[in-house]
PDB file of C-alpha atoms and ligand atoms in Angstrom:
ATOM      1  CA  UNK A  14      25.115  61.660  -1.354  1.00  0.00           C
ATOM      2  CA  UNK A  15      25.596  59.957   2.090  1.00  0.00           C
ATOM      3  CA  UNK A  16      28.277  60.617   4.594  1.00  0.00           C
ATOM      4  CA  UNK A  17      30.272  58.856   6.740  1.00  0.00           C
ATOM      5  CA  UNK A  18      31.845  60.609   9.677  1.00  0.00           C
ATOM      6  CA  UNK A  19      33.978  58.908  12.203  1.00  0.00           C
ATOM      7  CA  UNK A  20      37.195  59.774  14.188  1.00  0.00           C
ATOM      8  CA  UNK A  21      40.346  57.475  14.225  1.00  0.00           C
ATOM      9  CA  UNK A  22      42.746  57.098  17.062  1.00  0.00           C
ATOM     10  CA  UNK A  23      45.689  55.417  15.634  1.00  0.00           C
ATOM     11  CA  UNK A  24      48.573  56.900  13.334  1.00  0.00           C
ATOM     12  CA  UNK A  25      48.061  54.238  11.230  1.00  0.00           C
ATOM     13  CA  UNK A  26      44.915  52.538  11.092  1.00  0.00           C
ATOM     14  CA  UNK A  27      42.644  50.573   8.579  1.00  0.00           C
ATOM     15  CA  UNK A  28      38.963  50.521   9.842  1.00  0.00           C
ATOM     16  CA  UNK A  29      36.323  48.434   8.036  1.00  0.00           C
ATOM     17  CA  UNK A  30      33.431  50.534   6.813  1.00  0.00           C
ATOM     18  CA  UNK A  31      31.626  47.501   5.051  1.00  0.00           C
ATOM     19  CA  UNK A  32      28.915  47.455   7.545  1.00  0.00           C
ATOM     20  CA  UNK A  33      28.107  50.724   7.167  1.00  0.00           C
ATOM     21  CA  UNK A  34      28.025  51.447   3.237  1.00  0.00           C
ATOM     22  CA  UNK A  35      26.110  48.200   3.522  1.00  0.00           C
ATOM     23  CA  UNK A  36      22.795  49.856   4.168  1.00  0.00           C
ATOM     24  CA  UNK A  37      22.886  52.607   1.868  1.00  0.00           C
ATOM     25  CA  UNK A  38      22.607  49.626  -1.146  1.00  0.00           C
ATOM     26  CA  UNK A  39      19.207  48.249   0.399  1.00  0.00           C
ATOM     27  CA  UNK A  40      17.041  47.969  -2.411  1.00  0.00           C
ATOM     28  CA  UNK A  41      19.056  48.562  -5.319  1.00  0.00           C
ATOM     29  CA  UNK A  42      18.757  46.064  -7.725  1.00  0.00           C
ATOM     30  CA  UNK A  43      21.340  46.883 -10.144  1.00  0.00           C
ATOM     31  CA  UNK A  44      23.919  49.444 -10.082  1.00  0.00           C
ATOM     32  CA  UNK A  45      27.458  51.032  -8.557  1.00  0.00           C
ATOM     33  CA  UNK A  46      28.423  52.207  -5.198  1.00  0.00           C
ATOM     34  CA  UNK A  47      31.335  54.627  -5.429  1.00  0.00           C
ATOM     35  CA  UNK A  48      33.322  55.123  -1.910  1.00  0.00           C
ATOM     36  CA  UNK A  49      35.600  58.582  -2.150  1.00  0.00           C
ATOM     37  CA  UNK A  50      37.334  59.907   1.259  1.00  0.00           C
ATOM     38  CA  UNK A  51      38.153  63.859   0.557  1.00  0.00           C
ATOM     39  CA  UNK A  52      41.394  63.471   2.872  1.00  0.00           C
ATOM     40  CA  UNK A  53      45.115  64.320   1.488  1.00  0.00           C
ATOM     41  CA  UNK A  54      46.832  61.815   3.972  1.00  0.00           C
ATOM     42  CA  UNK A  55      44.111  58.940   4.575  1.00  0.00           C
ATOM     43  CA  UNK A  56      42.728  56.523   1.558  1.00  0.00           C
ATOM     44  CA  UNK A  57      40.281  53.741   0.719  1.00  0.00           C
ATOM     45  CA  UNK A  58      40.908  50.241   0.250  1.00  0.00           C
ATOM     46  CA  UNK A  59      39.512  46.813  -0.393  1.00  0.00           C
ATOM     47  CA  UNK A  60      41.109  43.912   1.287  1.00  0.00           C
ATOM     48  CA  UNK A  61      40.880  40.638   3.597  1.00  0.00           C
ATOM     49  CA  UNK A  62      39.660  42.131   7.179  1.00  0.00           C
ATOM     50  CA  UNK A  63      38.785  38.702   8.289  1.00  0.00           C
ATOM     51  CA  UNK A  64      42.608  37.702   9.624  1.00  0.00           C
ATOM     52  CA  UNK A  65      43.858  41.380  11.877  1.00  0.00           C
ATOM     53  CA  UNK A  66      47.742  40.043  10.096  1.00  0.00           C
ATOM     54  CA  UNK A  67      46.800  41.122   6.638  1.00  0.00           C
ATOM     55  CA  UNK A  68      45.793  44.602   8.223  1.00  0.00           C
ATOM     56  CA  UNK A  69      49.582  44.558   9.849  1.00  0.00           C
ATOM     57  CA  UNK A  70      50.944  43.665   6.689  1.00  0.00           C
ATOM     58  CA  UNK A  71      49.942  46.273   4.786  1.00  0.00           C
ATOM     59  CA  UNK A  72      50.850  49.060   7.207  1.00  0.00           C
ATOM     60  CA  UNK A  73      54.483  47.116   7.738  1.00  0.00           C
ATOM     61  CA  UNK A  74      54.571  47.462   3.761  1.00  0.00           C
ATOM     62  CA  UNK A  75      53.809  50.727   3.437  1.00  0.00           C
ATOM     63  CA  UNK A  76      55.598  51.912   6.221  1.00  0.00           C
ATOM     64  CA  UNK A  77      58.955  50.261   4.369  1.00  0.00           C
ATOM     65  CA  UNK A  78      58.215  51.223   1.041  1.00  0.00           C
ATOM     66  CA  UNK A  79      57.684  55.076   2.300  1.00  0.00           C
ATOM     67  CA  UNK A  80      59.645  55.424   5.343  1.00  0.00           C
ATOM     68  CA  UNK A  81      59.106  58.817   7.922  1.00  0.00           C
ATOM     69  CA  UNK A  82      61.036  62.023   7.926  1.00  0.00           C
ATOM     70  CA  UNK A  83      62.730  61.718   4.138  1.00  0.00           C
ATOM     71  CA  UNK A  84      60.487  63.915   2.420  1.00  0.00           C
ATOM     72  CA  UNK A  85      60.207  67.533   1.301  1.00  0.00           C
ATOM     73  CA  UNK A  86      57.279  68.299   3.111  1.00  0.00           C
ATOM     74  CA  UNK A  87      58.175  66.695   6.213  1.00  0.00           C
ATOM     75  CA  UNK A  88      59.551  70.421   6.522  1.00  0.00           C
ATOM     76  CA  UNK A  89      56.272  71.939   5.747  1.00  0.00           C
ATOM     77  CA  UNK A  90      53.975  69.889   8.549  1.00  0.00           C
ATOM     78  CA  UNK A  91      56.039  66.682   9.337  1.00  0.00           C
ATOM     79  CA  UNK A  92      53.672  64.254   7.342  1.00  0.00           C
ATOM     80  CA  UNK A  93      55.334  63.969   4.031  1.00  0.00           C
ATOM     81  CA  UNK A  94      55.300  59.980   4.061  1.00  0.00           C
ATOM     82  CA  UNK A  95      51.312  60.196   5.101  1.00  0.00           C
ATOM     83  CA  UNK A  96      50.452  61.998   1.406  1.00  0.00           C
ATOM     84  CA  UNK A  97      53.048  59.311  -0.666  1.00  0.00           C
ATOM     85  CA  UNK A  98      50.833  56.480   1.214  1.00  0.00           C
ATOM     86  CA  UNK A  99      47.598  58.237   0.652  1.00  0.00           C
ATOM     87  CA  UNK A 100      48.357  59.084  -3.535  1.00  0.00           C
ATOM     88  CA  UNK A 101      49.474  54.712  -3.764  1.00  0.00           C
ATOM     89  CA  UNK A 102      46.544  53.992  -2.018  1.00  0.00           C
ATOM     90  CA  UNK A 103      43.896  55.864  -3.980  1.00  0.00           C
ATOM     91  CA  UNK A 104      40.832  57.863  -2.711  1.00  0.00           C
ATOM     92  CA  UNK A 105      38.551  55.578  -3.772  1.00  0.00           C
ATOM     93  CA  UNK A 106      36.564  52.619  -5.181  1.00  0.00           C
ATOM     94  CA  UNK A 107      33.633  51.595  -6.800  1.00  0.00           C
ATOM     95  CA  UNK A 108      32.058  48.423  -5.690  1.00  0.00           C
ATOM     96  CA  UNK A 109      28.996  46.607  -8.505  1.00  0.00           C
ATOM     97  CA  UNK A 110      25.813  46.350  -6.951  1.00  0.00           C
ATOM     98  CA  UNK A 111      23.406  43.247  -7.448  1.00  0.00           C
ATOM     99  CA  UNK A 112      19.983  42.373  -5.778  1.00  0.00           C
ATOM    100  CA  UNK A 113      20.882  44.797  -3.058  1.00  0.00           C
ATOM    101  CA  UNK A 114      23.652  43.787  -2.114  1.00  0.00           C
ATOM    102  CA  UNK A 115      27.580  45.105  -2.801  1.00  0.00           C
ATOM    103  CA  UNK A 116      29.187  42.536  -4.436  1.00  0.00           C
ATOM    104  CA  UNK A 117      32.568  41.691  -2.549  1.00  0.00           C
ATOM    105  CA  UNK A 118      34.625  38.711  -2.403  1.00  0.00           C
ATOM    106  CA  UNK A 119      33.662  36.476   0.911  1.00  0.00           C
ATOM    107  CA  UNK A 120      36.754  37.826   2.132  1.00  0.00           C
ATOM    108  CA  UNK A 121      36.958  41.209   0.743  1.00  0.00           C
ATOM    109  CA  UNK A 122      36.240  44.664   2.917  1.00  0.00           C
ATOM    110  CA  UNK A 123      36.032  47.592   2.235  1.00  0.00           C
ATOM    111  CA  UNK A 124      38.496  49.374   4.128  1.00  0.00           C
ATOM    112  CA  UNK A 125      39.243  53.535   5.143  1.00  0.00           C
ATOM    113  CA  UNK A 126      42.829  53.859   5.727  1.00  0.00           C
ATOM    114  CA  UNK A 127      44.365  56.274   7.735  1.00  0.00           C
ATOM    115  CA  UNK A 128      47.852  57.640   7.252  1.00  0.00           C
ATOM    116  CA  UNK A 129      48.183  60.614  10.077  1.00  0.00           C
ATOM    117  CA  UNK A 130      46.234  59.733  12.671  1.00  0.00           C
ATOM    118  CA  UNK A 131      44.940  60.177  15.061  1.00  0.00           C
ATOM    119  CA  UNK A 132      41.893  62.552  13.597  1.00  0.00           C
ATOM    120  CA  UNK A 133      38.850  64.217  15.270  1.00  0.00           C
ATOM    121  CA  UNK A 134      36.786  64.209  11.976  1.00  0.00           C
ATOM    122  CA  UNK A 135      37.334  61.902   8.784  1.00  0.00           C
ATOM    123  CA  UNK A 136      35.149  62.061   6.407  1.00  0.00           C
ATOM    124  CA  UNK A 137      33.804  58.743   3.491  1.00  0.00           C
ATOM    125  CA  UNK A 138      31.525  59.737   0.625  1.00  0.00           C
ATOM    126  CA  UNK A 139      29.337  57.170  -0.615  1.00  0.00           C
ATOM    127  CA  UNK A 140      27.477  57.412  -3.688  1.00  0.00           C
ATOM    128  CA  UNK A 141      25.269  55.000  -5.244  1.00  0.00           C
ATOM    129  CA  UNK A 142      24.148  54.807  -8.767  1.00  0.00           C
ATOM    130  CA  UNK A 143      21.394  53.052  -9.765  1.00  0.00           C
ATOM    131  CA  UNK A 144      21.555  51.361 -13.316  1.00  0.00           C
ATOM    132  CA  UNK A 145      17.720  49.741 -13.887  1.00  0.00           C
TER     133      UNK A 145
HETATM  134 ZN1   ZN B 252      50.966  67.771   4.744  1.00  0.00          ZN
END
């Protein structure tokens, strides 16, 4: 299993990890790479990171669909919204594998999303399955 660790400085933030799950598929000829981030209030997704406006439109839709300070457990630790965003979102995904290479879209990344930033230590899974 590899490991990502990084820290993230925004509230909201979506930073492209592409680059660096990139490397762990050297070699592989055929197979799966799974991405999983163990976090309640951040999430994984894969998008366009090639324009920063799709990045801003998915926080501006999210942050209408599940507006702050509504939610039960705002009263708990004030990040009620953060968890709704995260469970929509997903903790993962699972990218093919071909020649060595993860194959996205020319436009796709693959993106960790944070919902309650900012955070000293976030953590990304990454495992890769080999199928021949
Ligand atoms: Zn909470």
């Amino acid at each position: 299993m590899n490991v990502l660790t990084f820290s993230t400085k925004e509230k909201y933030e979506l930073i492209d990890i592409t680059k660096d799950i990139e490397k762990f598929v050297e070699g592989v000829k055929e197979g799966v790479c799974i991405v999983y981030t163990p976090h309640a209030t951040a999430g994984i997704v894969i998008n366009e990171n090639w324009d920063d406006s799709v990045r801003k439109d998915f926080i501006n839709l999210l942050n209408k669909l599940i507006p702050e300070g509504k939610w039960e457990h705002d009263k708990i630790d004030n990040n009620g919204a953060a968890h709704l965003k995260s469970a929509i979102i997903g903790p993962s995904e699972v990218i093919p594998i071909k020649d060595g290479k993860l194959q996205l879209g020319r436009w796709q990344s693959i993106m960790f999303c944070e919902f309650d930033g900012p955070r000293h230590e976030r953590k990304v899974y990454v495992k890769v399955i080999k199928c021949t």
